[in-house]
């Protein structure tokens, strides 16, 4: 069941996309970029009546390389079958580990001649896995390359079909000479949604064209004299002329599939919005059999049977880094050059020159100014190894192209330091999400494995770790067959060695909040929320089980009388709670985000959560997004804490611990709590005006002294990442996709208070937790894709 967001949730979706763009970052840059797609790719109704009649044969049972999820709006049943047939063909030809969601609508077009139109939802640049960080990839292609969903709140493509066209409704795959074939239209339009699309725009009055965010399609589209469309000045008459003269495809796989000839693109002398550039030439390919699928017109009686070798080769070209274009001048110096502390090494990070599009940089030269040793690289970051811990180094970075070398940019000095030693705990799991507790007097660890999609539990018996799979393992005995995702929270009830372990986590497909208990021998399973009959609107005073997406965040506490879990309602943008007393059913409550009465807020709350119970009170720390600017950047937010004694929904008290100021503009990052004697320490991330929207500050305070906020910047170690954890003295945080520790007890809270834990960069930020084994305190985290324990 797909969760439909309410009106309030659109702000939530926008904020979540921003947060994802901040944190799901490539290691070279601290964030990827995302822009909404506005360019459509159309297919027009051709008028030729002499098309040779064909009949589509039965499709072969091909192995699916991806999964498509189509959400229909107003589609008749016969049309859904045609769409599904096209989807099945593309699923067998387009590889992606991420489900490709398609919003398909059926209605009359404002232009009679258009049979169908498609566009991606977004374009992404600079994400982990991008072949060329200067280009903008469609949602589906970006997800496929990144290996994860970069925007879980929106579909990957939108397709519109003209219901007024003369369709063949019989479903026999044999349209007459006055009928159009819907399956052919979808074979064509899905290709646009996947990435067969230029991002250009054209002013027909002035003849000026713009291409400010070129796609990989634009990087392979080439003028006859060898200039890439992506490299032409924008906006300019020169670009306008290129779009209305002759363009060819320069990708090697596409050329090979076209018998060694560069395929000609459709560029009529009068620019046609939705057709020009983003198609193969009609005159050249309309009679090319299977390779005619991406021509701009579909004639009555004509059918497209499959993508064809040429289209598939061109799509494969776009998964690779395009060759450099023609340089028109020397590159400027690289920007934002930084040298970050590493173990016997330096991590050198930089941004491309401002003239990256016209300079066509071929490589970067990083030089150790102490030793004179140079290292060449194609992108940032660059690891300079072989350094001596405790010795200061500086580095220079220059950009090079076919015309020469830029001026150098020099880093500040950097002193390497040793990282912590690690012992692998689970060689088969990456531990993207982790949490720990003490169960029956011994340490217990819950963690996720993104490769298998399973939730695992490791318990220590005094001599060794016992590891079992909790959920996501085939769906038997109350388990789900879907992947486990999101945050894991864990709490313990009972005493002595007769305790019960309670785990909360999310189902990646159903977007439900799941619940499992473990008594040391057996597991039980339940769904807390998300599987209700309908969305329980945030304005409803009576709280019941909802059908909202409740998979974003959760946190639990166990008291003597009840188990309490708190979680974000993504569809409503509010913070909810559920309480279970012994064998009674779940009782639901609204906690925050719905009102400004009684100390609550109407902010978009709970992207990040942490909860603790100190023996008397329950504390929940969470972030709140209050306002955004026209660029959908968070400009005001808050860190909030809710507190209560017992479990009465009407006894919550609230405080706003920190708000956006000139000193710290944005919140919406992780939070963490820990008991410190009779007090509670809370820590969170913030950003300054200079680093916006990337966080650059770690902040913390004791709740009994909320006005005494401490802070430290992390410039020597890199940008803090998505996750925080603390034991009340030391704060663990991601630092440039690595792991660092801040000792808050030090009198001198300079850079010396920060220590490097994990020196190697991960593919993405991961959670960490403290674990004490035989009176030795360890950090639990991912090292080189494996779950490990680390200590100094």
PDB file of C-alpha atoms in Angstrom, residues 1 3-4 529-537 540 544-548 569:
ATOM      1  CA  UNK A   1       0.000   0.000   0.000  1.00  0.00           C
ATOM      2  CA  UNK A   3       1.015   6.129   1.640  1.00  0.00           C
ATOM      3  CA  UNK A   4      -0.614   9.321   0.323  1.00  0.00           C
ATOM      4  CA  UNK A 529       1.628   1.796  13.310  1.00  0.00           C
ATOM      5  CA  UNK A 530       1.430   2.556   9.608  1.00  0.00           C
ATOM      6  CA  UNK A 531      -0.951  -0.280   8.726  1.00  0.00           C
ATOM      7  CA  UNK A 532      -4.186   1.497   9.623  1.00  0.00           C
ATOM      8  CA  UNK A 533      -7.203   1.917   7.377  1.00  0.00           C
ATOM      9  CA  UNK A 534      -6.507   5.584   6.610  1.00  0.00           C
ATOM     10  CA  UNK A 535      -4.321   8.513   7.584  1.00  0.00           C
ATOM     11  CA  UNK A 536      -5.106   9.764  11.085  1.00  0.00           C
ATOM     12  CA  UNK A 537      -5.007  13.492  10.340  1.00  0.00           C
ATOM     13  CA  UNK A 540      -7.838  14.772  14.898  1.00  0.00           C
ATOM     14  CA  UNK A 544      -5.826   5.774  16.310  1.00  0.00           C
ATOM     15  CA  UNK A 545      -3.668   3.544  14.156  1.00  0.00           C
ATOM     16  CA  UNK A 546      -2.799   5.406  10.931  1.00  0.00           C
ATOM     17  CA  UNK A 547      -1.842   4.513   7.368  1.00  0.00           C
ATOM     18  CA  UNK A 548       0.824   7.233   7.327  1.00  0.00           C
ATOM     19  CA  UNK A 569       4.578  10.681  10.978  1.00  0.00           C
TER      20      UNK A 569
END
